Amino acid sequence: PPRACRSARRATGPMARNEEKAQAMLNRFVVAKRDANRVDMTKRPYLASECEDVSHCEVYRGQILKELSKKVSLIQNEGLDEHRVRDLNDAINKLIREKGHWERQIKKLGGADHFRTAPRLFEDDAEEVVPGRGYRYFGAAKKLPGVRELFRKRAPEREKRTRFEMLKGIDADYYGYRDDDDGVLEELERAAEEGSLQQAREDWEARKAARLAAGEPADEEESDGEGDGEDARRAERFQEALPDREAIERAILEKRKREMLAMLGGGDAGGAPKHKEEGSINLVPKSW
């Protein structure tokens, strides 16, 4: 009957609640004990070298990647304040360096080589002022005052040509070997020649008029001829004073005879030999 069921429930109700409370307390104790024995992974060690477990290093690296992804997404907002953008960019660079420390520790402990196998995250959006120095600018940080000018592309510098490239364009025209082919230079030279001749003719007529006024010969060739005649007479006198070839040969022969007589001790070595042609001998220098 219904009354009997209600009385049975009253008899078993308090006992069931006590058992449930005891079971709940046991569950909480087991959970607390498990949590106490579990390593706290929420706070990363300050130095990656302090962690000696590869699995823990992988967990910390994953945490860094999550933080990096979140901060890189935030820095894309160009509406943020300048100081906020600078702080985010500094934090991103710090996390990238920390990620590298953990990846080196993982490799040192025998884990995966993330430097070689892992994809290059966040590098497509980053730019470096000096490549290889490490500090990068992300998102809105590239448009900050003072940073925008650093990434402005400079005008390409003109490349200096090599000696080979310069010599390739040199031909006969460079040295002027074919300047006369167009006929322009001939016309210029002809006009210059006519002007030079006319000037020379006027100068000659002016000198001629000045000589006539001074009472000198009108023709320059006449005065030049007088000088030339004097030079010719001087040359003839000098030619007459020179001994001929036969006189030179006789003088040499006589000198040798005197030397032989002096060596043999015979004859008058100091005496001068007599010749029929005294005039020719006198033309020879006395030292002979």
mmCIF file of C-alpha atoms in Angstrom:
data_model
loop_
_atom_site.group_PDB
_atom_site.id
_atom_site.type_symbol
_atom_site.label_atom_id
_atom_site.label_comp_id
_atom_site.label_asym_id
_atom_site.label_seq_id
_atom_site.Cartn_x
_atom_site.Cartn_y
_atom_site.Cartn_z
ATOM 1 C CA PRO A 1 0.000 0.000 0.000
ATOM 2 C CA PRO A 2 1.092 3.595 -0.478
ATOM 3 C CA ARG A 3 1.433 4.197 3.226
ATOM 4 C CA ALA A 4 3.896 1.317 3.580
ATOM 5 C CA CYS A 5 6.061 2.612 0.668
ATOM 6 C CA ARG A 6 6.276 6.016 2.225
ATOM 7 C CA SER A 7 7.405 4.542 5.520
ATOM 8 C CA ALA A 8 10.084 2.466 3.738
ATOM 9 C CA ARG A 9 11.437 5.542 1.976
ATOM 10 C CA ARG A 10 11.646 7.390 5.290
ATOM 11 C CA ALA A 11 13.648 4.510 6.748
ATOM 12 C CA THR A 12 16.195 4.376 3.858
ATOM 13 C CA GLY A 13 16.384 8.155 3.020
ATOM 14 C CA PRO A 14 18.896 9.380 5.622
ATOM 15 C CA MET A 15 21.162 6.420 5.045
ATOM 16 C CA ALA A 16 21.306 7.071 1.259
ATOM 17 C CA ARG A 17 22.191 10.736 1.753
ATOM 18 C CA ASN A 18 25.019 9.853 4.118
ATOM 19 C CA GLU A 19 26.440 7.411 1.633
ATOM 20 C CA GLU A 20 26.245 10.040 -1.142
ATOM 21 C CA LYS A 21 27.987 12.560 1.080
ATOM 22 C CA ALA A 22 30.714 10.092 1.911
ATOM 23 C CA GLN A 23 31.173 9.213 -1.756
ATOM 24 C CA ALA A 24 31.365 12.891 -2.696
ATOM 25 C CA MET A 25 33.971 13.547 0.002
ATOM 26 C CA LEU A 26 35.989 10.591 -1.234
ATOM 27 C CA ASN A 27 35.870 11.919 -4.792
ATOM 28 C CA ARG A 28 37.037 15.330 -3.689
ATOM 29 C CA PHE A 29 39.871 13.752 -1.695
ATOM 30 C CA VAL A 30 40.994 11.696 -4.685
ATOM 31 C CA VAL A 31 40.877 14.730 -6.959
ATOM 32 C CA ALA A 32 42.774 16.851 -4.449
ATOM 33 C CA LYS A 33 45.409 14.158 -4.000
ATOM 34 C CA ARG A 34 45.796 13.800 -7.760
ATOM 35 C CA ASP A 35 46.131 17.521 -8.158
ATOM 36 C CA ALA A 36 48.685 17.679 -5.374
ATOM 37 C CA ASN A 37 50.827 15.032 -7.040
ATOM 38 C CA ARG A 38 50.492 16.658 -10.494
ATOM 39 C CA VAL A 39 53.202 19.033 -11.652
ATOM 40 C CA ASP A 40 51.974 22.600 -11.996
ATOM 41 C CA MET A 41 52.275 23.375 -15.712
ATOM 42 C CA THR A 42 50.569 26.738 -15.601
ATOM 43 C CA LYS A 43 53.762 28.611 -14.745
ATOM 44 C CA ARG A 44 56.769 28.128 -16.994
ATOM 45 C CA PRO A 45 60.253 27.949 -15.496
ATOM 46 C CA TYR A 46 62.333 31.090 -15.889
ATOM 47 C CA LEU A 47 65.103 29.127 -17.605
ATOM 48 C CA ALA A 48 64.431 26.420 -20.159
ATOM 49 C CA SER A 49 67.486 24.528 -18.919
ATOM 50 C CA GLU A 50 65.733 23.899 -15.585
ATOM 51 C CA CYS A 51 63.248 21.535 -17.253
ATOM 52 C CA GLU A 52 64.618 18.023 -17.820
ATOM 53 C CA ASP A 53 61.471 16.386 -19.244
ATOM 54 C CA VAL A 54 60.866 16.513 -22.982
ATOM 55 C CA SER A 55 57.092 16.268 -22.624
ATOM 56 C CA HIS A 56 57.031 19.234 -20.252
ATOM 57 C CA CYS A 57 59.180 21.234 -22.657
ATOM 58 C CA GLU A 58 56.720 20.467 -25.439
ATOM 59 C CA VAL A 59 53.843 21.675 -23.242
ATOM 60 C CA TYR A 60 55.628 24.944 -22.478
ATOM 61 C CA ARG A 61 56.426 25.445 -26.146
ATOM 62 C CA GLY A 62 52.747 24.951 -26.981
ATOM 63 C CA GLN A 63 51.795 27.567 -24.406
ATOM 64 C CA ILE A 64 54.189 30.039 -25.991
ATOM 65 C CA LEU A 65 52.713 29.390 -29.425
ATOM 66 C CA LYS A 66 49.212 30.095 -28.111
ATOM 67 C CA GLU A 67 50.342 33.364 -26.553
ATOM 68 C CA LEU A 68 52.151 34.339 -29.733
ATOM 69 C CA SER A 69 49.094 33.692 -31.876
ATOM 70 C CA LYS A 70 46.915 35.783 -29.561
ATOM 71 C CA LYS A 71 49.297 38.754 -29.416
ATOM 72 C CA VAL A 72 49.961 38.740 -33.165
ATOM 73 C CA SER A 73 46.202 38.877 -33.747
ATOM 74 C CA LEU A 74 45.875 41.812 -31.356
ATOM 75 C CA ILE A 75 48.689 43.837 -32.910
ATOM 76 C CA GLN A 76 46.958 43.785 -36.299
ATOM 77 C CA ASN A 77 44.464 46.333 -34.948
ATOM 78 C CA GLU A 78 45.697 49.724 -36.169
ATOM 79 C CA GLY A 79 43.325 51.513 -33.788
ATOM 80 C CA LEU A 80 45.406 50.634 -30.733
ATOM 81 C CA ASP A 81 47.412 53.296 -28.945
ATOM 82 C CA GLU A 82 51.029 53.739 -29.877
ATOM 83 C CA HIS A 83 52.371 52.618 -26.510
ATOM 84 C CA ARG A 84 50.097 49.560 -26.587
ATOM 85 C CA VAL A 85 51.397 48.597 -30.024
ATOM 86 C CA ARG A 86 55.002 49.000 -28.884
ATOM 87 C CA ASP A 87 54.390 46.863 -25.787
ATOM 88 C CA LEU A 88 52.746 44.133 -27.850
ATOM 89 C CA ASN A 89 55.598 44.133 -30.352
ATOM 90 C CA ASP A 90 58.180 43.868 -27.567
ATOM 91 C CA ALA A 91 56.225 41.010 -25.965
ATOM 92 C CA ILE A 92 56.033 39.147 -29.288
ATOM 93 C CA ASN A 93 59.778 39.411 -29.817
ATOM 94 C CA LYS A 94 60.382 38.230 -26.249
ATOM 95 C CA LEU A 95 58.125 35.201 -26.781
ATOM 96 C CA ILE A 96 59.900 34.346 -30.033
ATOM 97 C CA ARG A 97 63.244 34.327 -28.238
ATOM 98 C CA GLU A 98 61.779 32.219 -25.428
ATOM 99 C CA LYS A 99 60.357 29.755 -27.949
ATOM 100 C CA GLY A 100 63.826 29.362 -29.403
ATOM 101 C CA HIS A 101 65.227 28.564 -25.950
ATOM 102 C CA TRP A 102 62.655 25.814 -25.394
ATOM 103 C CA GLU A 103 63.234 24.363 -28.865
ATOM 104 C CA ARG A 104 66.965 24.177 -28.187
ATOM 105 C CA GLN A 105 66.287 22.485 -24.839
ATOM 106 C CA ILE A 106 63.988 19.944 -26.535
ATOM 107 C CA LYS A 107 66.684 19.145 -29.070
ATOM 108 C CA LYS A 108 69.277 18.863 -26.316
ATOM 109 C CA LEU A 109 67.121 16.339 -24.415
ATOM 110 C CA GLY A 110 66.753 14.185 -27.527
ATOM 111 C CA GLY A 111 63.397 15.440 -28.726
ATOM 112 C CA ALA A 112 62.294 16.728 -32.114
ATOM 113 C CA ASP A 113 64.345 19.306 -33.980
ATOM 114 C CA HIS A 114 61.779 22.089 -34.375
ATOM 115 C CA PHE A 115 64.338 24.386 -36.015
ATOM 116 C CA ARG A 116 64.337 22.102 -39.034
ATOM 117 C CA THR A 117 60.885 20.516 -39.085
ATOM 118 C CA ALA A 118 58.534 23.142 -37.632
ATOM 119 C CA PRO A 119 57.017 25.714 -40.011
ATOM 120 C CA ARG A 120 58.175 29.309 -39.789
ATOM 121 C CA LEU A 121 55.270 30.875 -37.951
ATOM 122 C CA PHE A 122 54.441 34.579 -38.059
ATOM 123 C CA GLU A 123 57.400 35.320 -40.379
ATOM 124 C CA ASP A 124 55.282 36.324 -43.360
ATOM 125 C CA ASP A 125 53.862 39.283 -41.446
ATOM 126 C CA ALA A 126 57.137 40.277 -39.753
ATOM 127 C CA GLU A 127 59.803 42.610 -41.107
ATOM 128 C CA GLU A 128 63.327 43.285 -39.862
ATOM 129 C CA VAL A 129 65.219 46.552 -40.153
ATOM 130 C CA VAL A 130 68.536 44.720 -40.204
ATOM 131 C CA PRO A 131 68.085 41.137 -41.449
ATOM 132 C CA GLY A 132 69.408 38.555 -39.037
ATOM 133 C CA ARG A 133 69.502 40.793 -35.958
ATOM 134 C CA GLY A 134 66.343 39.250 -34.448
ATOM 135 C CA TYR A 135 64.078 42.218 -33.664
ATOM 136 C CA ARG A 136 61.006 42.202 -35.859
ATOM 137 C CA TYR A 137 58.009 44.440 -36.363
ATOM 138 C CA PHE A 138 54.514 42.995 -36.670
ATOM 139 C CA GLY A 139 51.211 44.417 -37.883
ATOM 140 C CA ALA A 140 50.584 48.000 -36.796
ATOM 141 C CA ALA A 141 54.110 48.281 -35.376
ATOM 142 C CA LYS A 142 55.446 48.650 -38.931
ATOM 143 C CA LYS A 143 53.493 51.902 -39.297
ATOM 144 C CA LEU A 144 54.658 53.566 -36.100
ATOM 145 C CA PRO A 145 56.371 56.983 -36.353
ATOM 146 C CA GLY A 146 60.066 56.468 -36.854
ATOM 147 C CA VAL A 147 59.578 52.875 -37.996
ATOM 148 C CA ARG A 148 57.708 53.662 -41.197
ATOM 149 C CA GLU A 149 60.737 55.548 -42.538
ATOM 150 C CA LEU A 150 62.992 52.573 -41.886
ATOM 151 C CA PHE A 151 60.982 50.350 -44.217
ATOM 152 C CA ARG A 152 60.606 52.949 -46.947
ATOM 153 C CA LYS A 153 62.257 51.621 -50.059
ATOM 154 C CA ARG A 154 65.224 53.608 -51.201
ATOM 155 C CA ALA A 155 65.824 54.530 -54.801
ATOM 156 C CA PRO A 156 67.994 51.936 -56.499
ATOM 157 C CA GLU A 157 71.579 53.045 -56.819
ATOM 158 C CA ARG A 158 73.080 53.272 -60.257
ATOM 159 C CA GLU A 159 75.379 50.360 -60.844
ATOM 160 C CA LYS A 160 78.912 51.216 -61.873
ATOM 161 C CA ARG A 161 79.807 49.843 -65.252
ATOM 162 C CA THR A 162 82.819 47.613 -65.557
ATOM 163 C CA ARG A 163 85.726 48.312 -67.877
ATOM 164 C CA PHE A 164 84.591 45.508 -70.183
ATOM 165 C CA GLU A 165 81.115 47.002 -70.532
ATOM 166 C CA MET A 166 82.548 50.422 -71.359
ATOM 167 C CA LEU A 167 84.907 49.013 -73.998
ATOM 168 C CA LYS A 168 82.069 47.157 -75.723
ATOM 169 C CA GLY A 169 80.642 50.430 -77.065
ATOM 170 C CA ILE A 170 83.937 51.788 -78.423
ATOM 171 C CA ASP A 171 84.470 51.592 -82.185
ATOM 172 C CA ALA A 172 86.134 53.623 -84.933
ATOM 173 C CA ASP A 173 83.695 56.502 -84.454
ATOM 174 C CA TYR A 174 84.897 56.915 -80.852
ATOM 175 C CA TYR A 175 88.446 57.622 -82.065
ATOM 176 C CA GLY A 176 87.266 59.898 -84.899
ATOM 177 C CA TYR A 177 88.395 57.734 -87.778
ATOM 178 C CA ARG A 178 85.201 58.317 -89.763
ATOM 179 C CA ASP A 179 84.567 61.975 -89.059
ATOM 180 C CA ASP A 180 85.200 62.937 -92.687
ATOM 181 C CA ASP A 181 82.630 60.537 -94.114
ATOM 182 C CA ASP A 182 79.677 62.876 -93.605
ATOM 183 C CA GLY A 183 81.349 65.826 -95.386
ATOM 184 C CA VAL A 184 80.604 68.296 -92.606
ATOM 185 C CA LEU A 185 84.204 68.533 -91.436
ATOM 186 C CA GLU A 186 85.458 69.228 -94.979
ATOM 187 C CA GLU A 187 83.210 72.262 -95.318
ATOM 188 C CA LEU A 188 84.361 73.607 -91.970
ATOM 189 C CA GLU A 189 88.022 73.083 -92.829
ATOM 190 C CA ARG A 190 87.631 74.749 -96.205
ATOM 191 C CA ALA A 191 86.040 77.817 -94.643
ATOM 192 C CA ALA A 192 88.759 77.948 -91.951
ATOM 193 C CA GLU A 193 91.505 77.586 -94.562
ATOM 194 C CA GLU A 194 90.168 80.461 -96.640
ATOM 195 C CA GLY A 195 90.017 82.675 -93.583
ATOM 196 C CA SER A 196 93.593 81.749 -92.585
ATOM 197 C CA LEU A 197 94.911 82.496 -96.098
ATOM 198 C CA GLN A 198 93.162 85.838 -96.206
ATOM 199 C CA GLN A 199 94.604 86.775 -92.810
ATOM 200 C CA ALA A 200 98.109 85.706 -93.874
ATOM 201 C CA ARG A 201 97.816 87.784 -97.090
ATOM 202 C CA GLU A 202 96.742 90.873 -95.162
ATOM 203 C CA ASP A 203 99.597 90.446 -92.678
ATOM 204 C CA TRP A 204 102.120 90.107 -95.522
ATOM 205 C CA GLU A 205 100.845 93.229 -97.269
ATOM 206 C CA ALA A 206 101.027 95.158 -93.986
ATOM 207 C CA ARG A 207 104.660 94.096 -93.411
ATOM 208 C CA LYS A 208 105.544 94.976 -97.012
ATOM 209 C CA ALA A 209 104.080 98.446 -96.657
ATOM 210 C CA ALA A 210 106.001 98.938 -93.403
ATOM 211 C CA ARG A 211 109.317 97.937 -95.064
ATOM 212 C CA LEU A 212 108.737 100.275 -98.002
ATOM 213 C CA ALA A 213 108.039 103.098 -95.603
ATOM 214 C CA ALA A 214 111.306 102.315 -93.764
ATOM 215 C CA GLY A 215 113.342 102.181 -96.991
ATOM 216 C CA GLU A 216 114.059 98.441 -96.803
ATOM 217 C CA PRO A 217 113.718 95.926 -99.661
ATOM 218 C CA ALA A 218 110.145 95.310 -100.490
ATOM 219 C CA ASP A 219 110.575 91.592 -100.971
ATOM 220 C CA GLU A 220 111.465 89.420 -98.011
ATOM 221 C CA GLU A 221 113.073 86.880 -100.350
ATOM 222 C CA GLU A 222 115.729 89.420 -101.415
ATOM 223 C CA SER A 223 116.888 89.982 -97.849
ATOM 224 C CA ASP A 224 116.763 86.285 -97.203
ATOM 225 C CA GLY A 225 118.805 85.695 -100.366
ATOM 226 C CA GLU A 226 121.590 87.993 -99.177
ATOM 227 C CA GLY A 227 121.867 85.994 -95.978
ATOM 228 C CA ASP A 228 121.891 82.757 -97.901
ATOM 229 C CA GLY A 229 124.739 83.989 -100.187
ATOM 230 C CA GLU A 230 126.874 84.925 -97.187
ATOM 231 C CA ASP A 231 126.330 81.472 -95.701
ATOM 232 C CA ALA A 232 127.316 79.841 -99.011
ATOM 233 C CA ARG A 233 130.591 81.831 -99.225
ATOM 234 C CA ARG A 234 131.420 80.927 -95.628
ATOM 235 C CA ALA A 235 130.821 77.241 -96.404
ATOM 236 C CA GLU A 236 133.096 77.414 -99.478
ATOM 237 C CA ARG A 237 135.953 78.922 -97.458
ATOM 238 C CA PHE A 238 135.576 76.240 -94.824
ATOM 239 C CA GLN A 239 135.581 73.546 -97.522
ATOM 240 C CA GLU A 240 138.793 74.969 -99.039
ATOM 241 C CA ALA A 241 140.510 74.885 -95.651
ATOM 242 C CA LEU A 242 139.857 71.163 -95.244
ATOM 243 C CA PRO A 243 142.561 68.749 -96.615
ATOM 244 C CA ASP A 244 141.566 66.311 -99.305
ATOM 245 C CA ARG A 245 141.679 62.546 -98.960
ATOM 246 C CA GLU A 246 145.041 62.064 -100.658
ATOM 247 C CA ALA A 247 146.710 64.594 -98.360
ATOM 248 C CA ILE A 248 145.260 62.821 -95.313
ATOM 249 C CA GLU A 249 146.541 59.443 -96.529
ATOM 250 C CA ARG A 250 150.069 60.849 -97.183
ATOM 251 C CA ALA A 251 150.112 62.467 -93.739
ATOM 252 C CA ILE A 252 149.151 59.176 -92.110
ATOM 253 C CA LEU A 253 151.862 57.345 -94.052
ATOM 254 C CA GLU A 254 154.513 59.863 -93.055
ATOM 255 C CA LYS A 255 153.475 59.670 -89.416
ATOM 256 C CA ARG A 256 153.829 55.894 -89.449
ATOM 257 C CA LYS A 257 157.276 56.161 -91.067
ATOM 258 C CA ARG A 258 158.462 58.525 -88.330
ATOM 259 C CA GLU A 259 157.158 56.159 -85.644
ATOM 260 C CA MET A 260 159.000 53.205 -87.255
ATOM 261 C CA LEU A 261 162.243 55.159 -87.539
ATOM 262 C CA ALA A 262 161.950 56.233 -83.926
ATOM 263 C CA MET A 263 161.529 52.616 -82.843
ATOM 264 C CA LEU A 264 164.479 51.389 -84.922
ATOM 265 C CA GLY A 265 166.678 54.326 -83.903
ATOM 266 C CA GLY A 266 167.515 55.221 -87.441
ATOM 267 C CA GLY A 267 166.904 58.366 -89.379
ATOM 268 C CA ASP A 268 165.940 61.748 -88.109
ATOM 269 C CA ALA A 269 162.852 60.986 -86.073
ATOM 270 C CA GLY A 270 162.301 64.592 -85.161
ATOM 271 C CA GLY A 271 162.934 65.946 -88.635
ATOM 272 C CA ALA A 272 160.121 66.826 -90.861
ATOM 273 C CA PRO A 273 160.106 64.983 -94.202
ATOM 274 C CA LYS A 274 160.275 66.932 -97.404
ATOM 275 C CA HIS A 275 157.613 66.608 -100.026
ATOM 276 C CA LYS A 276 157.165 68.037 -103.379
ATOM 277 C CA GLU A 277 153.582 69.060 -102.665
ATOM 278 C CA GLU A 278 154.200 71.235 -99.641
ATOM 279 C CA GLY A 279 150.956 73.078 -100.059
ATOM 280 C CA SER A 280 148.904 69.968 -99.534
ATOM 281 C CA ILE A 281 151.001 68.894 -96.517
ATOM 282 C CA ASN A 282 150.652 72.236 -94.819
ATOM 283 C CA LEU A 283 146.911 71.733 -94.816
ATOM 284 C CA VAL A 284 147.254 68.771 -92.443
ATOM 285 C CA PRO A 285 147.070 69.593 -88.720
ATOM 286 C CA LYS A 286 150.453 69.849 -86.962
ATOM 287 C CA SER A 287 149.491 67.140 -84.426
ATOM 288 C CA TRP A 288 149.629 64.609 -87.263
#
